């Protein structure tokens, strides 16, 4: 059944549930089956390298045959992202000295939410290399941040559509004025420029349409269940179930297909008396999760005696997921 | 003899043209100002589009930024501008 899973997978869930371990073991199994896999950590607090017991960077590194891993450097992504923008701004606004652009960009660098934008940029960059791999696995940050990132394309599209609508109105007015008064120019900082009236010559509209296409493609990829799937990793406790239920509601709204729910770290030792209550609760949660996530693949993964780290251990661990 | 007459006519026509587009130009300035405020609104606490959208369009917003700063200069005399437009007073 899981062989048919789409070739882009996001492993998400509450902090500490075992997303990285599950994602990494899933990647190892796929690589063993002959798929060329890239697993990429988007979590600002990476530990994918710790799980593989290898030093990772922001470029893919070969771990075993067919398996490549990387940890996205958010700081670097933000810096690169803002540098490209700053260059564009500087060349256009050299005469607008009233605006302190350096200060503006410094502010953006520190503004709340910039990490989510950078994460989306990183996802876009990695998706652009899709043809080099058979499978791409994203090990994401805990639910809150991941949901914000996944919601970004939808929110951006709403804004872009409104802005395109307003821009077209502006161009309509300009064209109406041009028809009566002839071609108009305006001067900024001593530079004379023609007032753009047509959709195909207006840089702002062109950029908005271009960005809409880029974001639209990301949104389409994320919501195409033949390409993308989301795997939620939870633990058999009440808090984890509550968060997963809320996350599923948001993910459904975003139309991102959820294919599998993994209930990780299930305690199986019934001999320990003081865990009796815990075991009863576990059973309740697992039953509830089975009802709640009916129709999705559900995997029950026991708590391991040792932390699953290193290729061999991950390979062994993957039997619970496949 | 005819030259001053045609020049007079051209003047009248030019004046008609300017008057006929005055409202349109006012509307255009307002729309351009709104467009810039929407994109730069985070400076003054107005809900803004996601930052990547703003950053993508910003390099091409020179005119809108200029319109917006002129609009700010005139902000204390909005009624004066509208009165001028409507030929009041």
mmCIF file of C-alpha atoms in Angstrom:
data_model
loop_
_atom_site.group_PDB
_atom_site.id
_atom_site.type_symbol
_atom_site.label_atom_id
_atom_site.label_comp_id
_atom_site.label_asym_id
_atom_site.label_seq_id
_atom_site.Cartn_x
_atom_site.Cartn_y
_atom_site.Cartn_z
ATOM 1 C CA UNK A 1 0.000 0.000 0.000
ATOM 2 C CA UNK A 2 2.735 2.412 0.989
ATOM 3 C CA UNK A 3 4.661 1.720 -2.193
ATOM 4 C CA UNK A 4 2.050 3.857 -3.903
ATOM 5 C CA UNK A 5 2.752 6.858 -1.667
ATOM 6 C CA UNK A 6 3.408 10.086 -3.495
ATOM 7 C CA UNK A 7 6.966 11.142 -4.062
ATOM 8 C CA UNK A 8 6.970 14.225 -1.809
ATOM 9 C CA UNK A 9 6.332 13.557 1.860
ATOM 10 C CA UNK A 10 6.164 15.948 4.796
ATOM 11 C CA UNK A 11 6.686 14.422 8.233
ATOM 12 C CA UNK A 12 5.067 16.661 10.790
ATOM 13 C CA UNK A 13 3.657 16.523 14.310
ATOM 14 C CA UNK A 14 4.020 17.864 17.831
ATOM 15 C CA UNK A 15 7.545 18.538 19.107
ATOM 16 C CA UNK A 16 9.382 15.437 20.326
ATOM 17 C CA UNK A 17 6.998 12.840 18.856
ATOM 18 C CA UNK A 18 9.678 11.281 16.649
ATOM 19 C CA UNK A 19 9.137 12.977 13.263
ATOM 20 C CA UNK A 20 12.814 12.902 12.398
ATOM 21 C CA UNK A 21 13.289 9.254 13.370
ATOM 22 C CA UNK A 22 10.197 8.166 11.419
ATOM 23 C CA UNK A 23 11.126 10.310 8.396
ATOM 24 C CA UNK A 24 14.743 9.105 8.418
ATOM 25 C CA UNK A 25 13.806 5.406 8.694
ATOM 26 C CA UNK A 26 11.228 5.856 5.936
ATOM 27 C CA UNK A 27 13.974 7.408 3.772
ATOM 28 C CA UNK A 28 16.381 4.542 4.486
ATOM 29 C CA UNK A 29 13.739 1.941 3.514
ATOM 30 C CA UNK A 30 12.920 3.766 0.262
ATOM 31 C CA UNK A 31 16.617 4.018 -0.600
ATOM 32 C CA UNK A 32 17.046 0.292 0.110
ATOM 33 C CA UNK A 33 14.203 -0.371 -2.317
ATOM 34 C CA UNK A 34 16.171 1.462 -5.013
ATOM 35 C CA UNK A 35 14.431 4.881 -4.939
ATOM 36 C CA UNK A 36 16.730 7.884 -5.142
ATOM 37 C CA UNK A 37 15.774 9.810 -2.001
ATOM 38 C CA UNK A 38 16.514 13.284 -0.669
ATOM 39 C CA UNK A 39 15.585 13.919 2.937
ATOM 40 C CA UNK A 40 15.741 17.523 4.006
ATOM 41 C CA UNK A 41 15.305 18.979 7.468
ATOM 42 C CA UNK A 42 13.350 22.235 7.601
ATOM 43 C CA UNK A 43 13.364 22.376 11.386
ATOM 44 C CA UNK A 44 15.379 25.378 12.639
ATOM 45 C CA UNK A 45 16.483 23.091 15.506
ATOM 46 C CA UNK A 46 17.862 20.342 13.258
ATOM 47 C CA UNK A 47 18.601 16.849 14.469
ATOM 48 C CA UNK A 48 18.458 14.889 11.239
ATOM 49 C CA UNK A 49 22.269 14.714 11.297
ATOM 50 C CA UNK A 50 22.118 13.349 14.877
ATOM 51 C CA UNK A 51 19.714 10.616 13.774
ATOM 52 C CA UNK A 52 21.926 9.600 10.830
ATOM 53 C CA UNK A 53 25.027 10.138 12.995
ATOM 54 C CA UNK A 54 26.490 12.244 10.208
ATOM 55 C CA UNK A 55 27.433 15.885 9.817
ATOM 56 C CA UNK A 56 24.943 17.553 7.454
ATOM 57 C CA UNK A 57 24.910 20.937 5.754
ATOM 58 C CA UNK A 58 22.640 22.892 3.438
ATOM 59 C CA UNK A 59 23.873 20.858 0.438
ATOM 60 C CA UNK A 60 22.733 17.250 -0.041
ATOM 61 C CA UNK A 61 25.220 14.714 1.337
ATOM 62 C CA UNK A 62 25.238 11.049 0.379
ATOM 63 C CA UNK A 63 24.435 8.891 3.411
ATOM 64 C CA UNK A 64 24.099 5.457 1.794
ATOM 65 C CA UNK A 65 23.442 4.360 -1.793
ATOM 66 C CA UNK A 66 20.440 6.283 -3.137
ATOM 67 C CA UNK A 67 20.026 8.329 0.046
ATOM 68 C CA UNK A 68 20.978 12.013 0.316
ATOM 69 C CA UNK A 69 20.347 14.217 3.334
ATOM 70 C CA UNK A 70 20.575 17.937 4.079
ATOM 71 C CA UNK A 71 19.694 20.433 6.783
ATOM 72 C CA UNK A 72 18.430 23.757 5.415
ATOM 73 C CA UNK A 73 20.379 26.664 6.898
ATOM 74 C CA UNK A 74 17.579 29.147 7.622
ATOM 75 C CA UNK A 75 19.930 32.027 8.452
ATOM 76 C CA UNK A 76 21.686 31.584 5.110
ATOM 77 C CA UNK A 77 18.367 31.264 3.233
ATOM 78 C CA UNK A 78 17.057 34.485 4.824
ATOM 79 C CA UNK A 79 20.317 36.329 4.073
ATOM 80 C CA UNK A 80 20.352 35.195 0.426
ATOM 81 C CA UNK A 81 16.681 35.954 -0.001
ATOM 82 C CA UNK A 82 17.016 39.498 1.377
ATOM 83 C CA UNK A 83 20.245 40.141 -0.534
ATOM 84 C CA UNK A 84 18.564 39.422 -3.897
ATOM 85 C CA UNK A 85 15.714 41.754 -2.980
ATOM 86 C CA UNK A 86 18.060 44.476 -1.717
ATOM 87 C CA UNK A 87 19.960 44.485 -5.023
ATOM 88 C CA UNK A 88 16.737 44.944 -6.984
ATOM 89 C CA UNK A 89 15.588 47.700 -4.663
ATOM 90 C CA UNK A 90 18.880 49.580 -4.675
ATOM 91 C CA UNK A 91 19.022 49.853 -8.443
ATOM 92 C CA UNK A 92 15.444 51.096 -8.685
ATOM 93 C CA UNK A 93 15.407 53.459 -5.733
ATOM 94 C CA UNK A 94 18.805 55.120 -5.936
ATOM 95 C CA UNK A 95 17.044 58.470 -6.281
ATOM 96 C CA UNK A 96 14.561 57.932 -3.463
ATOM 97 C CA UNK A 97 16.871 58.861 -0.642
ATOM 98 C CA UNK A 98 13.971 59.686 1.673
ATOM 99 C CA UNK A 99 13.417 55.967 2.232
ATOM 100 C CA UNK A 100 16.041 54.308 4.344
ATOM 101 C CA UNK A 101 16.134 50.988 2.497
ATOM 102 C CA UNK A 102 19.012 49.499 4.468
ATOM 103 C CA UNK A 103 17.034 50.131 7.638
ATOM 104 C CA UNK A 104 13.907 48.637 6.060
ATOM 105 C CA UNK A 105 15.701 45.437 5.097
ATOM 106 C CA UNK A 106 17.349 45.170 8.509
ATOM 107 C CA UNK A 107 13.887 45.401 10.021
ATOM 108 C CA UNK A 108 12.535 42.695 7.709
ATOM 109 C CA UNK A 109 15.414 40.410 8.661
ATOM 110 C CA UNK A 110 14.246 40.573 12.265
ATOM 111 C CA UNK A 111 10.527 40.663 11.619
ATOM 112 C CA UNK A 112 8.400 37.898 13.087
ATOM 113 C CA UNK A 113 7.456 35.312 10.515
ATOM 114 C CA UNK A 114 10.466 35.760 8.240
ATOM 115 C CA UNK A 115 11.487 32.173 9.011
ATOM 116 C CA UNK A 116 8.226 30.887 7.557
ATOM 117 C CA UNK A 117 8.836 32.813 4.333
ATOM 118 C CA UNK A 118 12.384 31.533 4.178
ATOM 119 C CA UNK A 119 11.127 27.971 4.790
ATOM 120 C CA UNK A 120 8.712 28.288 1.900
ATOM 121 C CA UNK A 121 11.561 29.613 -0.274
ATOM 122 C CA UNK A 122 13.647 26.606 0.786
ATOM 123 C CA UNK A 123 10.779 24.218 -0.080
ATOM 124 C CA UNK A 124 10.445 25.948 -3.472
ATOM 125 C CA UNK A 125 14.194 25.568 -4.108
ATOM 126 C CA UNK A 126 14.183 21.887 -3.137
ATOM 127 C CA UNK A 127 11.062 21.161 -5.195
ATOM 128 C CA UNK A 128 12.847 22.695 -8.164
ATOM 129 C CA UNK A 129 15.369 19.811 -7.955
ATOM 130 C CA UNK A 130 12.555 17.242 -7.959
ATOM 131 C CA UNK A 131 13.549 15.673 -11.236
ATOM 132 C CA UNK A 132 16.897 14.601 -9.708
ATOM 133 C CA UNK A 133 15.178 12.423 -7.114
ATOM 134 C CA UNK A 134 12.484 9.799 -7.004
ATOM 135 C CA UNK A 135 11.366 10.816 -3.541
ATOM 136 C CA UNK A 136 11.757 13.953 -1.467
ATOM 137 C CA UNK A 137 11.092 13.805 2.243
ATOM 138 C CA UNK A 138 10.752 16.924 4.375
ATOM 139 C CA UNK A 139 11.399 16.593 8.067
ATOM 140 C CA UNK A 140 9.560 19.664 9.317
ATOM 141 C CA UNK A 141 9.458 21.854 12.401
ATOM 142 C CA UNK A 142 6.753 21.154 15.018
ATOM 143 C CA UNK A 143 3.135 21.540 13.858
ATOM 144 C CA UNK A 144 2.618 25.268 14.568
ATOM 145 C CA UNK A 145 5.400 26.538 12.329
ATOM 146 C CA UNK A 146 4.784 23.909 9.648
ATOM 147 C CA UNK A 147 1.082 24.759 9.382
ATOM 148 C CA UNK A 148 1.967 28.435 8.981
ATOM 149 C CA UNK A 149 4.424 27.576 6.202
ATOM 150 C CA UNK A 150 1.922 25.308 4.444
ATOM 151 C CA UNK A 151 -0.779 27.995 4.712
ATOM 152 C CA UNK A 152 1.463 30.655 3.165
ATOM 153 C CA UNK A 153 0.806 29.778 -0.513
ATOM 154 C CA UNK A 154 -2.966 29.953 0.049
ATOM 155 C CA UNK A 155 -2.746 33.278 1.912
ATOM 156 C CA UNK A 156 -0.312 34.716 -0.639
ATOM 157 C CA UNK A 157 -2.616 33.770 -3.514
ATOM 158 C CA UNK A 158 -5.558 35.607 -1.899
ATOM 159 C CA UNK A 159 -3.443 38.753 -1.491
ATOM 160 C CA UNK A 160 -1.910 38.522 -4.962
ATOM 161 C CA UNK A 161 -5.344 38.179 -6.583
ATOM 162 C CA UNK A 162 -6.604 41.300 -4.777
ATOM 163 C CA UNK A 163 -3.469 43.236 -5.720
ATOM 164 C CA UNK A 164 -3.766 42.153 -9.372
ATOM 165 C CA UNK A 165 -7.394 43.322 -9.383
ATOM 166 C CA UNK A 166 -6.408 46.734 -7.971
ATOM 167 C CA UNK A 167 -3.472 47.052 -10.358
ATOM 168 C CA UNK A 168 -5.714 46.372 -13.350
ATOM 169 C CA UNK A 169 -8.044 49.132 -12.162
ATOM 170 C CA UNK A 170 -5.067 51.510 -11.962
ATOM 171 C CA UNK A 171 -3.999 50.603 -15.508
ATOM 172 C CA UNK A 172 -7.582 51.080 -16.771
ATOM 173 C CA UNK A 173 -7.659 54.612 -15.343
ATOM 174 C CA UNK A 174 -4.231 55.419 -16.760
ATOM 175 C CA UNK A 175 -5.289 54.184 -20.192
ATOM 176 C CA UNK A 176 -8.501 56.237 -20.086
ATOM 177 C CA UNK A 177 -6.466 59.369 -19.264
ATOM 178 C CA UNK A 178 -3.890 58.543 -21.966
ATOM 179 C CA UNK A 179 -6.620 58.212 -24.582
ATOM 180 C CA UNK A 180 -7.724 61.791 -23.912
ATOM 181 C CA UNK A 181 -4.447 63.492 -23.060
ATOM 182 C CA UNK A 182 -1.926 61.355 -24.942
ATOM 183 C CA UNK A 183 1.118 59.575 -23.545
ATOM 184 C CA UNK A 184 2.027 60.757 -20.047
ATOM 185 C CA UNK A 185 5.363 60.884 -18.337
ATOM 186 C CA UNK A 186 6.438 61.493 -14.769
ATOM 187 C CA UNK A 187 9.697 62.596 -13.223
ATOM 188 C CA UNK A 188 11.301 61.138 -10.115
ATOM 189 C CA UNK A 189 14.684 62.321 -8.944
ATOM 190 C CA UNK A 190 15.297 64.043 -12.302
ATOM 191 C CA UNK A 191 14.587 60.866 -14.273
ATOM 192 C CA UNK A 192 11.785 61.049 -16.804
ATOM 193 C CA UNK A 193 9.709 57.905 -17.200
ATOM 194 C CA UNK A 194 6.739 56.924 -19.321
ATOM 195 C CA UNK A 195 3.602 56.146 -17.392
ATOM 196 C CA UNK A 196 2.820 52.495 -18.176
ATOM 197 C CA UNK A 197 -0.775 51.911 -19.192
ATOM 198 C CA UNK A 198 -0.845 48.426 -20.695
ATOM 199 C CA UNK A 199 -0.840 45.161 -18.730
ATOM 200 C CA UNK A 200 2.068 43.716 -20.721
ATOM 201 C CA UNK A 201 4.361 46.707 -20.092
ATOM 202 C CA UNK A 202 3.613 47.302 -16.407
ATOM 203 C CA UNK A 203 6.434 45.826 -14.303
ATOM 204 C CA UNK A 204 4.351 45.659 -11.131
ATOM 205 C CA UNK A 205 1.534 43.674 -12.746
ATOM 206 C CA UNK A 206 4.022 41.466 -14.589
ATOM 207 C CA UNK A 207 5.833 40.660 -11.320
ATOM 208 C CA UNK A 208 2.555 39.939 -9.521
ATOM 209 C CA UNK A 209 1.402 37.590 -12.298
ATOM 210 C CA UNK A 210 4.810 35.885 -12.331
ATOM 211 C CA UNK A 211 4.809 35.399 -8.562
ATOM 212 C CA UNK A 212 1.219 34.129 -8.717
ATOM 213 C CA UNK A 213 2.294 31.451 -11.179
ATOM 214 C CA UNK A 214 5.243 30.399 -8.948
ATOM 215 C CA UNK A 215 3.152 30.241 -5.767
ATOM 216 C CA UNK A 216 0.257 28.640 -7.644
ATOM 217 C CA UNK A 217 2.583 25.853 -8.732
ATOM 218 C CA UNK A 218 3.747 25.258 -5.144
ATOM 219 C CA UNK A 219 0.130 25.180 -3.934
ATOM 220 C CA UNK A 220 -0.860 22.812 -6.720
ATOM 221 C CA UNK A 221 2.065 20.508 -5.941
ATOM 222 C CA UNK A 222 1.220 20.528 -2.229
ATOM 223 C CA UNK A 223 -2.434 19.694 -2.782
ATOM 224 C CA UNK A 224 -1.930 17.059 -5.509
ATOM 225 C CA UNK A 225 -2.395 13.711 -3.786
ATOM 226 C CA UNK A 226 -0.606 11.884 -6.575
ATOM 227 C CA UNK A 227 2.566 13.881 -5.762
ATOM 228 C CA UNK A 228 2.413 15.003 -2.152
ATOM 229 C CA UNK A 229 1.450 13.357 1.093
ATOM 230 C CA UNK A 230 1.626 14.391 4.665
ATOM 231 C CA UNK A 231 2.578 12.025 7.464
ATOM 232 C CA UNK A 232 1.606 13.021 10.978
ATOM 233 C CA UNK A 233 3.585 11.581 13.843
ATOM 234 C CA UNK A 234 1.923 11.588 17.255
ATOM 235 C CA UNK A 235 2.426 9.928 20.627
ATOM 236 C CA UNK A 236 -0.231 7.917 22.459
ATOM 237 C CA UNK A 237 -1.190 10.721 24.864
ATOM 238 C CA UNK A 238 -4.107 13.124 25.139
ATOM 239 C CA UNK A 239 -2.155 16.312 24.317
ATOM 240 C CA UNK A 240 -0.633 14.798 21.224
ATOM 241 C CA UNK A 241 -4.050 13.582 20.009
ATOM 242 C CA UNK A 242 -5.649 17.012 20.610
ATOM 243 C CA UNK A 243 -2.901 18.768 18.642
ATOM 244 C CA UNK A 244 -3.104 16.202 15.843
ATOM 245 C CA UNK A 245 -6.895 16.635 15.575
ATOM 246 C CA UNK A 246 -6.503 20.414 15.312
ATOM 247 C CA UNK A 247 -3.667 20.068 12.799
ATOM 248 C CA UNK A 248 -5.740 17.692 10.644
ATOM 249 C CA UNK A 249 -8.610 20.225 10.593
ATOM 250 C CA UNK A 250 -6.256 22.983 9.361
ATOM 251 C CA UNK A 251 -4.502 20.688 6.856
ATOM 252 C CA UNK A 252 -7.870 19.626 5.411
ATOM 253 C CA UNK A 253 -8.777 23.290 4.932
ATOM 254 C CA UNK A 254 -5.502 23.789 3.073
ATOM 255 C CA UNK A 255 -6.425 20.791 0.900
ATOM 256 C CA UNK A 256 -3.135 19.021 1.583
ATOM 257 C CA UNK A 257 -3.593 15.217 1.455
ATOM 258 C CA UNK A 258 -2.823 13.313 4.680
ATOM 259 C CA UNK A 259 -1.882 9.739 3.921
ATOM 260 C CA UNK A 260 -0.609 8.339 7.171
ATOM 261 C CA UNK A 261 -0.759 8.835 10.921
ATOM 262 C CA UNK A 262 1.981 7.207 12.969
ATOM 263 C CA UNK A 263 1.367 6.643 16.668
ATOM 264 C CA UNK A 264 4.913 6.472 17.925
ATOM 265 C CA UNK A 265 6.420 5.430 21.276
ATOM 266 C CA UNK A 266 3.687 3.039 22.380
ATOM 267 C CA UNK A 267 4.704 1.440 25.666
ATOM 268 C CA UNK A 268 4.208 -2.300 25.481
ATOM 269 C CA UNK A 269 5.631 -3.595 28.736
ATOM 270 C CA UNK A 270 2.629 -4.597 30.782
ATOM 271 C CA UNK A 271 4.654 -5.938 33.669
ATOM 272 C CA UNK A 272 5.396 -2.577 35.199
ATOM 273 C CA UNK A 273 2.592 -1.877 37.662
ATOM 274 C CA UNK A 274 3.002 1.887 37.860
ATOM 275 C CA UNK A 275 2.378 2.144 34.117
ATOM 276 C CA UNK A 276 -1.037 0.479 34.297
ATOM 277 C CA UNK A 277 -2.912 3.782 34.148
ATOM 278 C CA UNK A 278 -0.650 4.920 31.373
ATOM 279 C CA UNK A 279 -1.301 1.760 29.375
ATOM 280 C CA UNK A 280 -5.060 2.152 29.790
ATOM 281 C CA UNK A 281 -4.833 5.728 28.558
ATOM 282 C CA UNK A 282 -2.691 4.629 25.631
ATOM 283 C CA UNK A 283 -5.285 2.090 24.600
ATOM 284 C CA UNK A 284 -8.007 4.730 24.797
ATOM 285 C CA UNK A 285 -5.972 7.156 22.672
ATOM 286 C CA UNK A 286 -5.108 4.534 20.044
ATOM 287 C CA UNK A 287 -8.779 3.524 19.738
ATOM 288 C CA UNK A 288 -9.839 7.171 19.503
ATOM 289 C CA UNK A 289 -7.147 7.892 16.885
ATOM 290 C CA UNK A 290 -8.300 4.895 14.828
ATOM 291 C CA UNK A 291 -11.848 6.292 14.775
ATOM 292 C CA UNK A 292 -10.744 9.872 14.203
ATOM 293 C CA UNK A 293 -8.378 9.100 11.330
ATOM 294 C CA UNK A 294 -10.432 6.396 9.650
ATOM 295 C CA UNK A 295 -9.533 6.085 5.973
ATOM 296 C CA UNK A 296 -5.919 7.023 6.556
ATOM 297 C CA UNK A 297 -3.066 4.561 6.958
ATOM 298 C CA UNK A 298 -2.395 4.226 10.676
ATOM 299 C CA UNK A 299 0.787 2.748 12.080
ATOM 300 C CA UNK A 300 1.407 1.793 15.688
ATOM 301 C CA UNK A 301 5.082 2.006 16.570
ATOM 302 C CA UNK A 302 6.325 0.669 19.910
ATOM 303 C CA UNK A 303 8.673 2.517 22.224
ATOM 304 C CA UNK A 304 12.156 1.212 21.471
ATOM 305 C CA UNK A 305 14.582 0.124 24.184
ATOM 306 C CA UNK A 306 17.278 2.272 22.647
ATOM 307 C CA UNK A 307 17.032 5.517 20.695
ATOM 308 C CA UNK A 308 16.824 4.619 16.981
ATOM 309 C CA UNK A 309 19.994 6.225 15.593
ATOM 310 C CA UNK A 310 22.331 5.164 12.815
ATOM 311 C CA UNK A 311 21.509 3.470 9.517
ATOM 312 C CA UNK A 312 21.163 -0.116 10.786
ATOM 313 C CA UNK A 313 18.855 0.813 13.643
ATOM 314 C CA UNK A 314 16.765 3.034 11.348
ATOM 315 C CA UNK A 315 16.561 0.231 8.800
ATOM 316 C CA UNK A 316 15.243 -2.066 11.504
ATOM 317 C CA UNK A 317 12.852 0.611 12.811
ATOM 318 C CA UNK A 318 11.350 1.139 9.344
ATOM 319 C CA UNK A 319 9.529 -2.216 9.563
ATOM 320 C CA UNK A 320 6.972 -0.532 11.806
ATOM 321 C CA UNK A 321 6.178 2.109 9.193
ATOM 322 C CA UNK A 322 6.099 -0.078 6.074
ATOM 323 C CA UNK B 1 -5.372 86.326 -38.538
ATOM 324 C CA UNK B 2 -6.505 82.649 -38.267
ATOM 325 C CA UNK B 3 -3.408 81.592 -36.335
ATOM 326 C CA UNK B 4 -4.398 83.214 -33.020
ATOM 327 C CA UNK B 5 -7.935 81.869 -33.478
ATOM 328 C CA UNK B 6 -6.710 78.255 -33.857
ATOM 329 C CA UNK B 7 -4.333 78.742 -31.009
ATOM 330 C CA UNK B 8 -7.296 79.980 -28.916
ATOM 331 C CA UNK B 9 -9.329 76.888 -29.955
ATOM 332 C CA UNK B 10 -6.426 74.600 -29.098
ATOM 333 C CA UNK B 11 -6.224 76.262 -25.690
ATOM 334 C CA UNK B 12 -9.930 75.739 -25.108
ATOM 335 C CA UNK B 13 -9.707 72.090 -26.217
ATOM 336 C CA UNK B 14 -6.646 71.546 -24.038
ATOM 337 C CA UNK B 15 -8.491 73.020 -21.087
ATOM 338 C CA UNK B 16 -11.478 70.735 -21.747
ATOM 339 C CA UNK B 17 -9.136 67.754 -21.890
ATOM 340 C CA UNK B 18 -7.520 68.670 -18.588
ATOM 341 C CA UNK B 19 -10.891 69.338 -16.916
ATOM 342 C CA UNK B 20 -12.410 66.145 -18.292
ATOM 343 C CA UNK B 21 -9.683 63.984 -16.769
ATOM 344 C CA UNK B 22 -9.315 65.842 -13.469
ATOM 345 C CA UNK B 23 -11.597 63.445 -11.605
ATOM 346 C CA UNK B 24 -10.050 60.420 -13.281
ATOM 347 C CA UNK B 25 -6.588 61.629 -12.298
ATOM 348 C CA UNK B 26 -7.708 62.209 -8.728
ATOM 349 C CA UNK B 27 -9.140 58.682 -8.655
ATOM 350 C CA UNK B 28 -5.932 57.304 -10.181
ATOM 351 C CA UNK B 29 -3.773 59.076 -7.561
ATOM 352 C CA UNK B 30 -5.985 57.635 -4.818
ATOM 353 C CA UNK B 31 -5.782 54.103 -6.252
ATOM 354 C CA UNK B 32 -1.991 54.353 -6.603
ATOM 355 C CA UNK B 33 -1.793 55.626 -3.055
ATOM 356 C CA UNK B 34 -3.985 52.757 -1.777
ATOM 357 C CA UNK B 35 -1.853 50.258 -3.708
ATOM 358 C CA UNK B 36 1.322 51.614 -2.099
ATOM 359 C CA UNK B 37 -0.252 51.789 1.366
ATOM 360 C CA UNK B 38 -1.441 48.182 1.041
ATOM 361 C CA UNK B 39 2.095 47.086 0.270
ATOM 362 C CA UNK B 40 3.872 49.317 2.771
ATOM 363 C CA UNK B 41 1.128 49.186 5.405
ATOM 364 C CA UNK B 42 3.181 47.191 7.882
ATOM 365 C CA UNK B 43 5.082 50.428 8.656
ATOM 366 C CA UNK B 44 1.929 51.948 10.141
ATOM 367 C CA UNK B 45 0.263 48.806 11.435
ATOM 368 C CA UNK B 46 -2.094 48.096 8.537
ATOM 369 C CA UNK B 47 -2.448 44.380 7.760
ATOM 370 C CA UNK B 48 -0.110 43.701 4.866
ATOM 371 C CA UNK B 49 0.355 40.982 2.300
ATOM 372 C CA UNK B 50 2.958 38.330 3.152
ATOM 373 C CA UNK B 51 6.430 39.903 3.046
ATOM 374 C CA UNK B 52 7.592 37.932 -0.060
ATOM 375 C CA UNK B 53 4.756 39.477 -2.091
ATOM 376 C CA UNK B 54 5.802 42.972 -0.962
ATOM 377 C CA UNK B 55 9.471 42.308 -1.608
ATOM 378 C CA UNK B 56 8.786 41.014 -5.109
ATOM 379 C CA UNK B 57 6.869 44.121 -6.170
ATOM 380 C CA UNK B 58 8.821 46.795 -4.273
ATOM 381 C CA UNK B 59 11.568 47.306 -6.867
ATOM 382 C CA UNK B 60 8.955 48.477 -9.378
ATOM 383 C CA UNK B 61 7.036 50.761 -7.073
ATOM 384 C CA UNK B 62 9.014 53.984 -7.548
ATOM 385 C CA UNK B 63 6.051 55.979 -8.865
ATOM 386 C CA UNK B 64 3.602 54.709 -6.247
ATOM 387 C CA UNK B 65 6.071 55.520 -3.478
ATOM 388 C CA UNK B 66 6.485 59.035 -4.848
ATOM 389 C CA UNK B 67 2.692 59.455 -5.106
ATOM 390 C CA UNK B 68 2.365 58.188 -1.555
ATOM 391 C CA UNK B 69 4.950 60.618 -0.166
ATOM 392 C CA UNK B 70 3.303 63.550 -2.012
ATOM 393 C CA UNK B 71 -0.018 62.377 -0.613
ATOM 394 C CA UNK B 72 1.447 62.414 2.892
ATOM 395 C CA UNK B 73 2.636 66.007 2.348
ATOM 396 C CA UNK B 74 -0.891 67.003 1.322
ATOM 397 C CA UNK B 75 -2.556 64.935 4.033
ATOM 398 C CA UNK B 76 -3.313 67.986 6.192
ATOM 399 C CA UNK B 77 -5.186 69.685 3.340
ATOM 400 C CA UNK B 78 -7.353 66.952 1.847
ATOM 401 C CA UNK B 79 -10.422 69.213 1.933
ATOM 402 C CA UNK B 80 -8.445 71.907 0.129
ATOM 403 C CA UNK B 81 -7.626 69.461 -2.657
ATOM 404 C CA UNK B 82 -11.227 68.282 -2.982
ATOM 405 C CA UNK B 83 -12.491 71.897 -2.892
ATOM 406 C CA UNK B 84 -10.065 72.729 -5.720
ATOM 407 C CA UNK B 85 -11.240 69.738 -7.686
ATOM 408 C CA UNK B 86 -14.878 70.687 -7.301
ATOM 409 C CA UNK B 87 -14.174 74.380 -7.952
ATOM 410 C CA UNK B 88 -15.488 75.474 -4.573
ATOM 411 C CA UNK B 89 -14.480 78.765 -2.978
#
